[in-house]
PDB file of C-alpha atoms in Angstrom:
ATOM      1  CA  MET A   1     -80.386 -49.639-110.776  1.00 52.00           C
ATOM      2  CA  LYS A   2     -79.758 -53.402-110.622  1.00 68.00           C
ATOM      3  CA  LEU A   3     -79.999 -54.857-114.065  1.00 77.00           C
ATOM      4  CA  PHE A   4     -81.109 -58.302-112.970  1.00 89.00           C
ATOM      5  CA  HIS A   5     -84.025 -60.017-114.471  1.00 93.00           C
ATOM      6  CA  PHE A   6     -85.254 -62.762-112.190  1.00 95.00           C
ATOM      7  CA  GLU A   7     -87.521 -64.445-114.549  1.00 95.00           C
ATOM      8  CA  GLU A   8     -84.824 -64.712-117.213  1.00 96.00           C
ATOM      9  CA  TRP A   9     -82.377 -66.129-114.732  1.00 97.00           C
ATOM     10  CA  VAL A  10     -84.956 -68.773-113.484  1.00 97.00           C
ATOM     11  CA  ASN A  11     -85.681 -69.745-117.125  1.00 97.00           C
ATOM     12  CA  ALA A  12     -82.038 -70.311-117.782  1.00 97.00           C
ATOM     13  CA  ALA A  13     -81.570 -72.240-114.577  1.00 98.00           C
ATOM     14  CA  ILE A  14     -84.506 -74.504-115.344  1.00 97.00           C
ATOM     15  CA  ALA A  15     -83.190 -75.051-118.850  1.00 97.00           C
ATOM     16  CA  GLU A  16     -79.815 -76.010-117.481  1.00 97.00           C
ATOM     17  CA  ASP A  17     -81.151 -78.447-114.785  1.00 97.00           C
ATOM     18  CA  ILE A  18     -84.392 -79.759-116.232  1.00 96.00           C
ATOM     19  CA  GLY A  19     -84.033 -79.188-120.001  1.00 95.00           C
ATOM     20  CA  SER A  20     -86.572 -81.249-122.047  1.00 94.00           C
ATOM     21  CA  GLY A  21     -87.836 -82.911-118.829  1.00 94.00           C
ATOM     22  CA  ASP A  22     -87.117 -84.604-115.557  1.00 97.00           C
ATOM     23  CA  ILE A  23     -87.004 -88.091-117.031  1.00 97.00           C
ATOM     24  CA  THR A  24     -86.718 -89.861-113.561  1.00 97.00           C
ATOM     25  CA  SER A  25     -89.865 -88.137-112.287  1.00 96.00           C
ATOM     26  CA  LEU A  26     -91.668 -88.792-115.616  1.00 96.00           C
ATOM     27  CA  VAL A  27     -90.873 -92.435-115.418  1.00 97.00           C
ATOM     28  CA  THR A  28     -91.653 -93.067-111.745  1.00 97.00           C
ATOM     29  CA  ILE A  29     -94.425 -90.607-110.684  1.00 96.00           C
ATOM     30  CA  PRO A  30     -97.911 -90.640-112.070  1.00 96.00           C
ATOM     31  CA  GLU A  31     -98.784 -87.476-113.894  1.00 95.00           C
ATOM     32  CA  GLN A  32    -101.608 -86.465-111.685  1.00 94.00           C
ATOM     33  CA  ALA A  33    -100.011 -87.554-108.360  1.00 95.00           C
ATOM     34  CA  GLN A  34    -100.294 -85.073-105.593  1.00 96.00           C
ATOM     35  CA  GLY A  35     -97.870 -84.720-102.618  1.00 96.00           C
ATOM     36  CA  SER A  36     -96.373 -82.590 -99.952  1.00 97.00           C
ATOM     37  CA  ALA A  37     -92.825 -81.845 -98.871  1.00 97.00           C
ATOM     38  CA  LYS A  38     -90.915 -80.031 -96.080  1.00 97.00           C
ATOM     39  CA  LEU A  39     -87.792 -77.971 -96.286  1.00 98.00           C
ATOM     40  CA  PHE A  40     -85.642 -79.260 -93.401  1.00 97.00           C
ATOM     41  CA  VAL A  41     -82.667 -77.376 -91.862  1.00 98.00           C
ATOM     42  CA  LYS A  42     -79.941 -79.846 -91.069  1.00 98.00           C
ATOM     43  CA  GLU A  43     -77.432 -77.575 -89.229  1.00 97.00           C
ATOM     44  CA  ASN A  44     -77.493 -74.371 -87.153  1.00 98.00           C
ATOM     45  CA  GLY A  45     -77.190 -71.001 -88.931  1.00 98.00           C
ATOM     46  CA  ILE A  46     -79.102 -68.140 -90.552  1.00 98.00           C
ATOM     47  CA  ILE A  47     -81.749 -69.075 -93.111  1.00 98.00           C
ATOM     48  CA  ALA A  48     -81.868 -67.138 -96.364  1.00 98.00           C
ATOM     49  CA  GLY A  49     -83.489 -67.424 -99.767  1.00 98.00           C
ATOM     50  CA  ILE A  50     -87.041 -68.411 -98.702  1.00 98.00           C
ATOM     51  CA  GLU A  51     -88.613 -65.546-100.658  1.00 98.00           C
ATOM     52  CA  GLU A  52     -86.389 -66.499-103.663  1.00 98.00           C
ATOM     53  CA  ALA A  53     -87.458 -70.086-103.306  1.00 98.00           C
ATOM     54  CA  LYS A  54     -91.081 -69.066-103.376  1.00 98.00           C
ATOM     55  CA  ARG A  55     -90.542 -67.101-106.585  1.00 97.00           C
ATOM     56  CA  ILE A  56     -88.738 -69.932-108.260  1.00 98.00           C
ATOM     57  CA  ILE A  57     -91.308 -72.482-107.304  1.00 98.00           C
ATOM     58  CA  HIS A  58     -94.260 -70.472-108.467  1.00 98.00           C
ATOM     59  CA  HIS A  59     -92.423 -69.546-111.614  1.00 97.00           C
ATOM     60  CA  TYR A  60     -92.100 -73.275-112.405  1.00 98.00           C
ATOM     61  CA  ASP A  61     -95.519 -74.326-111.273  1.00 98.00           C
ATOM     62  CA  SER A  62     -97.914 -71.567-110.077  1.00 97.00           C
ATOM     63  CA  ASN A  63    -100.342 -74.234-108.634  1.00 98.00           C
ATOM     64  CA  LEU A  64     -97.936 -75.399-106.011  1.00 98.00           C
ATOM     65  CA  GLN A  65     -98.983 -74.278-102.592  1.00 98.00           C
ATOM     66  CA  PHE A  66     -96.134 -72.673-100.676  1.00 98.00           C
ATOM     67  CA  ASN A  67     -96.396 -72.128 -96.936  1.00 97.00           C
ATOM     68  CA  SER A  68     -93.641 -70.253 -95.189  1.00 97.00           C
ATOM     69  CA  ILE A  69     -92.926 -71.316 -91.638  1.00 97.00           C
ATOM     70  CA  LEU A  70     -89.732 -69.232 -91.111  1.00 98.00           C
ATOM     71  CA  THR A  71     -88.611 -65.952 -92.560  1.00 98.00           C
ATOM     72  CA  ASP A  72     -85.376 -64.866 -94.146  1.00 98.00           C
ATOM     73  CA  GLY A  73     -82.793 -63.895 -91.500  1.00 98.00           C
ATOM     74  CA  SER A  74     -84.174 -66.215 -88.859  1.00 98.00           C
ATOM     75  CA  VAL A  75     -81.765 -68.039 -86.497  1.00 98.00           C
ATOM     76  CA  VAL A  76     -82.242 -71.848 -87.338  1.00 98.00           C
ATOM     77  CA  HIS A  77     -81.243 -75.049 -85.758  1.00 98.00           C
ATOM     78  CA  SER A  78     -80.992 -78.603 -87.067  1.00 97.00           C
ATOM     79  CA  GLY A  79     -84.464 -79.972 -87.339  1.00 97.00           C
ATOM     80  CA  ASP A  80     -86.356 -76.719 -88.116  1.00 98.00           C
ATOM     81  CA  ILE A  81     -88.726 -76.575 -90.950  1.00 98.00           C
ATOM     82  CA  ALA A  82     -88.424 -73.579 -93.263  1.00 98.00           C
ATOM     83  CA  PHE A  83     -91.530 -74.138 -95.386  1.00 98.00           C
ATOM     84  CA  THR A  84     -93.907 -76.752 -96.835  1.00 97.00           C
ATOM     85  CA  LEU A  85     -95.083 -77.367-100.397  1.00 97.00           C
ATOM     86  CA  HIS A  86     -98.136 -79.134-101.727  1.00 97.00           C
ATOM     87  CA  GLY A  87     -99.159 -80.002-105.157  1.00 97.00           C
ATOM     88  CA  ASN A  88     -98.019 -81.942-108.182  1.00 97.00           C
ATOM     89  CA  SER A  89     -95.440 -84.465-107.021  1.00 97.00           C
ATOM     90  CA  ARG A  90     -93.480 -84.282-110.353  1.00 97.00           C
ATOM     91  CA  SER A  91     -93.198 -80.570-110.036  1.00 98.00           C
ATOM     92  CA  ILE A  92     -91.901 -80.791-106.466  1.00 97.00           C
ATOM     93  CA  THR A  93     -89.260 -83.347-107.334  1.00 97.00           C
ATOM     94  CA  SER A  94     -88.199 -81.480-110.556  1.00 98.00           C
ATOM     95  CA  ILE A  95     -87.726 -78.027-109.030  1.00 98.00           C
ATOM     96  CA  GLU A  96     -86.134 -79.432-105.686  1.00 98.00           C
ATOM     97  CA  ARG A  97     -82.504 -79.161-106.618  1.00 98.00           C
ATOM     98  CA  LEU A  98     -82.596 -75.618-107.962  1.00 98.00           C
ATOM     99  CA  VAL A  99     -84.400 -74.360-104.855  1.00 98.00           C
ATOM    100  CA  LEU A 100     -81.891 -76.180-102.592  1.00 98.00           C
ATOM    101  CA  ASN A 101     -78.957 -74.907-104.518  1.00 98.00           C
ATOM    102  CA  VAL A 102     -80.051 -71.365-104.068  1.00 98.00           C
ATOM    103  CA  MET A 103     -81.080 -71.569-100.548  1.00 98.00           C
ATOM    104  CA  GLN A 104     -78.030 -73.546 -99.319  1.00 98.00           C
ATOM    105  CA  ARG A 105     -75.649 -71.042-100.693  1.00 98.00           C
ATOM    106  CA  MET A 106     -77.562 -68.041 -99.597  1.00 98.00           C
ATOM    107  CA  SER A 107     -77.908 -69.409 -96.072  1.00 98.00           C
ATOM    108  CA  GLY A 108     -74.241 -70.222 -95.937  1.00 98.00           C
ATOM    109  CA  ILE A 109     -73.385 -66.649 -96.811  1.00 98.00           C
ATOM    110  CA  ALA A 110     -75.906 -65.188 -94.480  1.00 98.00           C
ATOM    111  CA  THR A 111     -74.654 -67.418 -91.662  1.00 98.00           C
ATOM    112  CA  LYS A 112     -70.931 -66.335 -92.190  1.00 97.00           C
ATOM    113  CA  THR A 113     -71.893 -62.666 -92.566  1.00 97.00           C
ATOM    114  CA  ASN A 114     -73.958 -62.755 -89.283  1.00 98.00           C
ATOM    115  CA  ALA A 115     -71.090 -64.455 -87.388  1.00 97.00           C
ATOM    116  CA  LEU A 116     -68.655 -61.808 -88.472  1.00 96.00           C
ATOM    117  CA  THR A 117     -70.989 -58.875 -87.794  1.00 97.00           C
ATOM    118  CA  GLN A 118     -71.542 -60.139 -84.279  1.00 97.00           C
ATOM    119  CA  LYS A 119     -67.902 -60.155 -83.630  1.00 97.00           C
ATOM    120  CA  ILE A 120     -67.651 -56.394 -84.338  1.00 98.00           C
ATOM    121  CA  ALA A 121     -71.025 -55.401 -82.837  1.00 98.00           C
ATOM    122  CA  HIS A 122     -69.147 -53.441 -80.190  1.00 98.00           C
ATOM    123  CA  THR A 123     -67.875 -51.064 -82.920  1.00 98.00           C
ATOM    124  CA  SER A 124     -69.568 -48.750 -85.403  1.00 97.00           C
ATOM    125  CA  CYS A 125     -67.974 -50.540 -88.328  1.00 98.00           C
ATOM    126  CA  LYS A 126     -70.017 -52.301 -90.921  1.00 98.00           C
ATOM    127  CA  ILE A 127     -69.102 -55.180 -93.201  1.00 97.00           C
ATOM    128  CA  LEU A 128     -69.346 -54.738 -96.994  1.00 98.00           C
ATOM    129  CA  ASP A 129     -69.534 -57.300 -99.713  1.00 97.00           C
ATOM    130  CA  THR A 130     -67.630 -57.016-102.968  1.00 96.00           C
ATOM    131  CA  ARG A 131     -67.960 -57.971-106.719  1.00 95.00           C
ATOM    132  CA  LYS A 132     -66.147 -61.246-106.022  1.00 95.00           C
ATOM    133  CA  THR A 133     -69.384 -63.182-106.646  1.00 96.00           C
ATOM    134  CA  THR A 134     -70.390 -66.136-108.773  1.00 95.00           C
ATOM    135  CA  PRO A 135     -71.213 -65.067-112.353  1.00 94.00           C
ATOM    136  CA  ASN A 136     -74.973 -64.688-112.860  1.00 94.00           C
ATOM    137  CA  PHE A 137     -75.519 -65.411-109.170  1.00 96.00           C
ATOM    138  CA  ARG A 138     -74.590 -61.921-107.756  1.00 96.00           C
ATOM    139  CA  TYR A 139     -78.171 -60.887-106.944  1.00 97.00           C
ATOM    140  CA  PHE A 140     -78.640 -63.839-104.602  1.00 98.00           C
ATOM    141  CA  GLU A 141     -75.216 -63.658-102.879  1.00 98.00           C
ATOM    142  CA  LYS A 142     -75.519 -59.912-102.160  1.00 97.00           C
ATOM    143  CA  GLU A 143     -79.134 -60.367-100.882  1.00 97.00           C
ATOM    144  CA  ALA A 144     -77.761 -63.072 -98.548  1.00 98.00           C
ATOM    145  CA  VAL A 145     -75.125 -60.626 -97.261  1.00 98.00           C
ATOM    146  CA  ARG A 146     -77.897 -58.189 -96.518  1.00 98.00           C
ATOM    147  CA  ILE A 147     -80.003 -60.750 -94.776  1.00 98.00           C
ATOM    148  CA  GLY A 148     -76.997 -61.801 -92.700  1.00 98.00           C
ATOM    149  CA  GLY A 149     -76.546 -58.237 -91.413  1.00 98.00           C
ATOM    150  CA  GLY A 150     -73.898 -56.928 -93.789  1.00 98.00           C
ATOM    151  CA  VAL A 151     -74.124 -53.978 -96.130  1.00 97.00           C
ATOM    152  CA  ASN A 152     -74.088 -54.160 -99.954  1.00 97.00           C
ATOM    153  CA  HIS A 153     -71.344 -52.299-101.767  1.00 97.00           C
ATOM    154  CA  ARG A 154     -71.995 -51.300-105.371  1.00 95.00           C
ATOM    155  CA  TYR A 155     -73.859 -53.846-107.309  1.00 95.00           C
ATOM    156  CA  ALA A 156     -71.779 -53.630-110.473  1.00 95.00           C
ATOM    157  CA  LEU A 157     -69.408 -51.523-112.538  1.00 95.00           C
ATOM    158  CA  TYR A 158     -72.219 -49.219-113.723  1.00 94.00           C
ATOM    159  CA  ASP A 159     -73.616 -47.829-110.447  1.00 94.00           C
ATOM    160  CA  MET A 160     -70.670 -46.302-108.807  1.00 96.00           C
ATOM    161  CA  ILE A 161     -67.354 -44.663-109.725  1.00 97.00           C
ATOM    162  CA  LEU A 162     -64.885 -46.617-107.767  1.00 98.00           C
ATOM    163  CA  VAL A 163     -61.258 -45.701-108.609  1.00 97.00           C
ATOM    164  CA  LYS A 164     -58.648 -48.374-107.951  1.00 96.00           C
ATOM    165  CA  ASP A 165     -54.919 -48.388-108.365  1.00 95.00           C
ATOM    166  CA  ASN A 166     -55.008 -49.572-111.871  1.00 96.00           C
ATOM    167  CA  HIS A 167     -57.299 -46.650-112.902  1.00 96.00           C
ATOM    168  CA  VAL A 168     -54.853 -44.164-111.344  1.00 96.00           C
ATOM    169  CA  ASP A 169     -51.885 -45.788-112.954  1.00 95.00           C
ATOM    170  CA  PHE A 170     -53.405 -45.978-116.424  1.00 96.00           C
ATOM    171  CA  CYS A 171     -54.623 -42.378-116.076  1.00 95.00           C
ATOM    172  CA  GLY A 172     -51.331 -41.088-114.940  1.00 94.00           C
ATOM    173  CA  ASP A 173     -51.531 -40.017-111.320  1.00 95.00           C
ATOM    174  CA  MET A 174     -54.082 -39.224-108.566  1.00 96.00           C
ATOM    175  CA  ARG A 175     -54.459 -35.535-109.511  1.00 95.00           C
ATOM    176  CA  SER A 176     -55.159 -36.305-113.200  1.00 96.00           C
ATOM    177  CA  THR A 177     -57.581 -39.003-112.220  1.00 97.00           C
ATOM    178  CA  ILE A 178     -59.598 -36.757-109.890  1.00 97.00           C
ATOM    179  CA  GLU A 179     -59.762 -34.131-112.618  1.00 96.00           C
ATOM    180  CA  GLN A 180     -60.952 -36.550-115.254  1.00 96.00           C
ATOM    181  CA  ILE A 181     -63.744 -37.564-112.931  1.00 97.00           C
ATOM    182  CA  ARG A 182     -64.738 -33.990-112.217  1.00 96.00           C
ATOM    183  CA  ILE A 183     -64.878 -33.067-115.896  1.00 96.00           C
ATOM    184  CA  HIS A 184     -66.909 -36.165-116.875  1.00 95.00           C
ATOM    185  CA  LEU A 185     -69.520 -35.653-114.028  1.00 95.00           C
ATOM    186  CA  LEU A 186     -69.819 -31.964-114.964  1.00 94.00           C
ATOM    187  CA  GLU A 187     -70.031 -32.355-118.759  1.00 95.00           C
ATOM    188  CA  ASN A 188     -72.581 -35.141-118.433  1.00 95.00           C
ATOM    189  CA  ASN A 189     -74.516 -33.701-115.594  1.00 94.00           C
ATOM    190  CA  LEU A 190     -74.177 -37.013-113.676  1.00 92.00           C
ATOM    191  CA  GLN A 191     -75.112 -37.602-110.039  1.00 92.00           C
ATOM    192  CA  ILE A 192     -73.286 -40.842-109.286  1.00 95.00           C
ATOM    193  CA  PRO A 193     -71.346 -41.759-106.077  1.00 97.00           C
ATOM    194  CA  VAL A 194     -67.597 -41.638-106.188  1.00 98.00           C
ATOM    195  CA  GLU A 195     -65.149 -43.670-104.110  1.00 98.00           C
ATOM    196  CA  ILE A 196     -61.344 -43.404-104.615  1.00 98.00           C
ATOM    197  CA  GLU A 197     -58.721 -45.755-103.436  1.00 98.00           C
ATOM    198  CA  ALA A 198     -55.780 -44.261-101.527  1.00 97.00           C
ATOM    199  CA  ARG A 199     -52.348 -45.769-101.379  1.00 95.00           C
ATOM    200  CA  SER A 200     -50.880 -43.356 -98.903  1.00 95.00           C
ATOM    201  CA  LEU A 201     -51.839 -40.578 -96.430  1.00 96.00           C
ATOM    202  CA  GLU A 202     -50.863 -38.078 -99.176  1.00 96.00           C
ATOM    203  CA  ASP A 203     -53.560 -39.667-101.487  1.00 97.00           C
ATOM    204  CA  VAL A 204     -56.023 -39.444 -98.657  1.00 97.00           C
ATOM    205  CA  GLN A 205     -55.412 -35.704 -98.333  1.00 97.00           C
ATOM    206  CA  LEU A 206     -55.745 -35.217-102.151  1.00 96.00           C
ATOM    207  CA  ILE A 207     -59.005 -37.079-102.071  1.00 97.00           C
ATOM    208  CA  LEU A 208     -60.267 -34.897 -99.260  1.00 97.00           C
ATOM    209  CA  ASP A 209     -59.194 -31.688-100.930  1.00 96.00           C
ATOM    210  CA  SER A 210     -61.022 -32.669-104.182  1.00 95.00           C
ATOM    211  CA  ASN A 211     -64.416 -32.660-102.418  1.00 95.00           C
ATOM    212  CA  ILE A 212     -65.594 -35.117-105.009  1.00 96.00           C
ATOM    213  CA  ALA A 213     -65.677 -38.466-103.166  1.00 97.00           C
ATOM    214  CA  PHE A 214     -68.133 -39.728-100.527  1.00 98.00           C
ATOM    215  CA  ARG A 215     -65.824 -42.395 -99.444  1.00 98.00           C
ATOM    216  CA  VAL A 216     -62.112 -43.231 -99.486  1.00 98.00           C
ATOM    217  CA  LEU A 217     -60.871 -46.812 -99.896  1.00 98.00           C
ATOM    218  CA  LEU A 218     -57.927 -47.569 -97.669  1.00 98.00           C
ATOM    219  CA  ASP A 219     -56.436 -50.607 -99.490  1.00 94.00           C
ATOM    220  CA  ASN A 220     -53.746 -52.743 -97.812  1.00 94.00           C
ATOM    221  CA  PHE A 221     -53.156 -50.293 -95.038  1.00 96.00           C
ATOM    222  CA  THR A 222     -51.913 -51.661 -91.756  1.00 96.00           C
ATOM    223  CA  VAL A 223     -53.989 -51.230 -88.622  1.00 97.00           C
ATOM    224  CA  ASN A 224     -51.907 -48.372 -87.484  1.00 97.00           C
ATOM    225  CA  GLN A 225     -52.073 -46.705 -90.921  1.00 97.00           C
ATOM    226  CA  ILE A 226     -55.871 -47.037 -90.877  1.00 97.00           C
ATOM    227  CA  GLN A 227     -55.942 -45.225 -87.559  1.00 97.00           C
ATOM    228  CA  GLU A 228     -53.851 -42.427 -88.951  1.00 98.00           C
ATOM    229  CA  ALA A 229     -56.084 -42.243 -92.029  1.00 98.00           C
ATOM    230  CA  VAL A 230     -59.297 -42.215 -90.019  1.00 98.00           C
ATOM    231  CA  LYS A 231     -57.873 -39.425 -87.880  1.00 98.00           C
ATOM    232  CA  LEU A 232     -56.857 -37.426 -90.970  1.00 98.00           C
ATOM    233  CA  VAL A 233     -60.325 -37.809 -92.511  1.00 98.00           C
ATOM    234  CA  GLY A 234     -61.983 -36.721 -89.325  1.00 97.00           C
ATOM    235  CA  GLY A 235     -65.500 -37.737 -90.402  1.00 97.00           C
ATOM    236  CA  GLN A 236     -65.489 -35.578 -93.530  1.00 97.00           C
ATOM    237  CA  ILE A 237     -66.182 -38.529 -95.728  1.00 98.00           C
ATOM    238  CA  GLN A 238     -66.681 -42.334 -95.200  1.00 98.00           C
ATOM    239  CA  THR A 239     -63.776 -44.609 -94.776  1.00 98.00           C
ATOM    240  CA  GLU A 240     -63.434 -48.193 -96.066  1.00 98.00           C
ATOM    241  CA  ALA A 241     -60.648 -50.730 -95.264  1.00 98.00           C
ATOM    242  CA  SER A 242     -59.804 -53.576 -97.630  1.00 96.00           C
ATOM    243  CA  GLY A 243     -56.975 -55.861 -98.637  1.00 92.00           C
ATOM    244  CA  GLY A 244     -55.104 -58.305 -96.275  1.00 89.00           C
ATOM    245  CA  ILE A 245     -58.075 -58.398 -93.851  1.00 93.00           C
ATOM    246  CA  ASN A 246     -59.263 -61.827 -92.715  1.00 90.00           C
ATOM    247  CA  GLU A 247     -61.042 -63.463 -89.775  1.00 89.00           C
ATOM    248  CA  SER A 248     -57.904 -63.302 -87.654  1.00 91.00           C
ATOM    249  CA  ASN A 249     -57.451 -59.532 -87.842  1.00 94.00           C
ATOM    250  CA  PHE A 250     -60.678 -57.932 -89.006  1.00 94.00           C
ATOM    251  CA  VAL A 251     -61.738 -57.108 -85.357  1.00 97.00           C
ATOM    252  CA  ALA A 252     -58.537 -55.075 -84.933  1.00 97.00           C
ATOM    253  CA  TYR A 253     -59.316 -53.275 -88.151  1.00 98.00           C
ATOM    254  CA  ALA A 254     -62.956 -52.597 -87.047  1.00 98.00           C
ATOM    255  CA  GLU A 255     -61.727 -51.131 -83.820  1.00 98.00           C
ATOM    256  CA  THR A 256     -59.699 -48.443 -85.670  1.00 98.00           C
ATOM    257  CA  GLY A 257     -62.913 -46.360 -86.146  1.00 98.00           C
ATOM    258  CA  VAL A 258     -63.054 -47.094 -89.912  1.00 98.00           C
ATOM    259  CA  ASP A 259     -66.606 -47.003 -91.217  1.00 98.00           C
ATOM    260  CA  PHE A 260     -66.570 -50.117 -93.362  1.00 98.00           C
ATOM    261  CA  ILE A 261     -64.588 -53.215 -94.039  1.00 98.00           C
ATOM    262  CA  SER A 262     -65.073 -54.919 -97.335  1.00 97.00           C
ATOM    263  CA  MET A 263     -64.422 -58.684 -97.519  1.00 94.00           C
ATOM    264  CA  GLY A 264     -64.560 -60.791-100.673  1.00 91.00           C
ATOM    265  CA  ALA A 265     -64.555 -63.896 -98.481  1.00 90.00           C
ATOM    266  CA  LEU A 266     -68.234 -63.213 -97.678  1.00 92.00           C
ATOM    267  CA  THR A 267     -69.284 -64.542-101.084  1.00 93.00           C
ATOM    268  CA  HIS A 268     -66.305 -66.529-102.519  1.00 87.00           C
ATOM    269  CA  GLN A 269     -65.169 -68.566 -99.543  1.00 85.00           C
ATOM    270  CA  ILE A 270     -68.431 -69.932 -98.136  1.00 92.00           C
ATOM    271  CA  GLN A 271     -69.574 -73.352 -97.006  1.00 95.00           C
ATOM    272  CA  SER A 272     -73.233 -73.879 -97.900  1.00 97.00           C
ATOM    273  CA  LEU A 273     -75.807 -74.520 -95.088  1.00 98.00           C
ATOM    274  CA  ASP A 274     -77.101 -78.079 -95.215  1.00 98.00           C
ATOM    275  CA  LEU A 275     -80.766 -78.177 -96.188  1.00 98.00           C
ATOM    276  CA  SER A 276     -83.101 -81.005 -97.506  1.00 98.00           C
ATOM    277  CA  LEU A 277     -86.505 -81.151 -99.130  1.00 97.00           C
ATOM    278  CA  LYS A 278     -88.304 -84.299 -98.113  1.00 96.00           C
ATOM    279  CA  ALA A 279     -91.676 -85.733 -99.065  1.00 94.00           C
ATOM    280  CA  TYR A 280     -93.997 -86.366 -96.147  1.00 87.00           C
ATOM    281  CA  HIS A 281     -97.336 -87.112 -97.655  1.00 68.00           C
ATOM    282  CA  VAL A 282     -98.453 -88.521-101.038  1.00 52.00           C
ATOM    283  CA  LYS A 283    -101.761 -89.582-102.516  1.00 52.00           C
TER     284      LYS A 283
END
């Protein structure tokens, strides 16, 4: 279960950006002024965050009329219009930046994710995101990955047992770690997915023999080592490659037959898509 409370997040974001009031709008725009605005796309890509924008806008001012023209995941080009707004002009100018900040980053992530997925469309491999996200913005970033055609990994530390090298080293060794997981799940009658990182083919075999994990994480394996590990697993459980994978080599990794490639760059090395909210009618 994702412990994300949208309304609480919006309230905090509004408090950060607007605080006691948008003084510029209060000074320059009459209180009862009505106007309209369009969300313009200024570069090619994949649009994301339209539904989130609608929720943010209506949370701030439920009387604003929001009219969607595009849908999340649409291919967009410079000059396209994503949606229009009509209502209180002060409300439109006050909420503008928060909406743009969310949509620009989400669209940048969706665009990058989509570009990468297209490059490996000839394989069965899927791209996973990670927890390398902006604090308190994970919900939006992971949703953008999904919109762009990627697959969401675990949301947080509480919804999957994902054993990494530090867990194994602190516990003692791979066998001890696996046994501790088995005991905990049994004693607490837990049904929670388990993924375990392997650092060698020997680890892969131990994980297979344990019959406890639904996926093995092949971290910092070379392309050849991934091929060997995939062959050893033989489809018994899912395989995930991670570590040392970037745009220059990820196609080669995808072609090994691995089920997933996880890439932190999907969410922490992204250029936002250029968008702009512009007034087009006032009265």
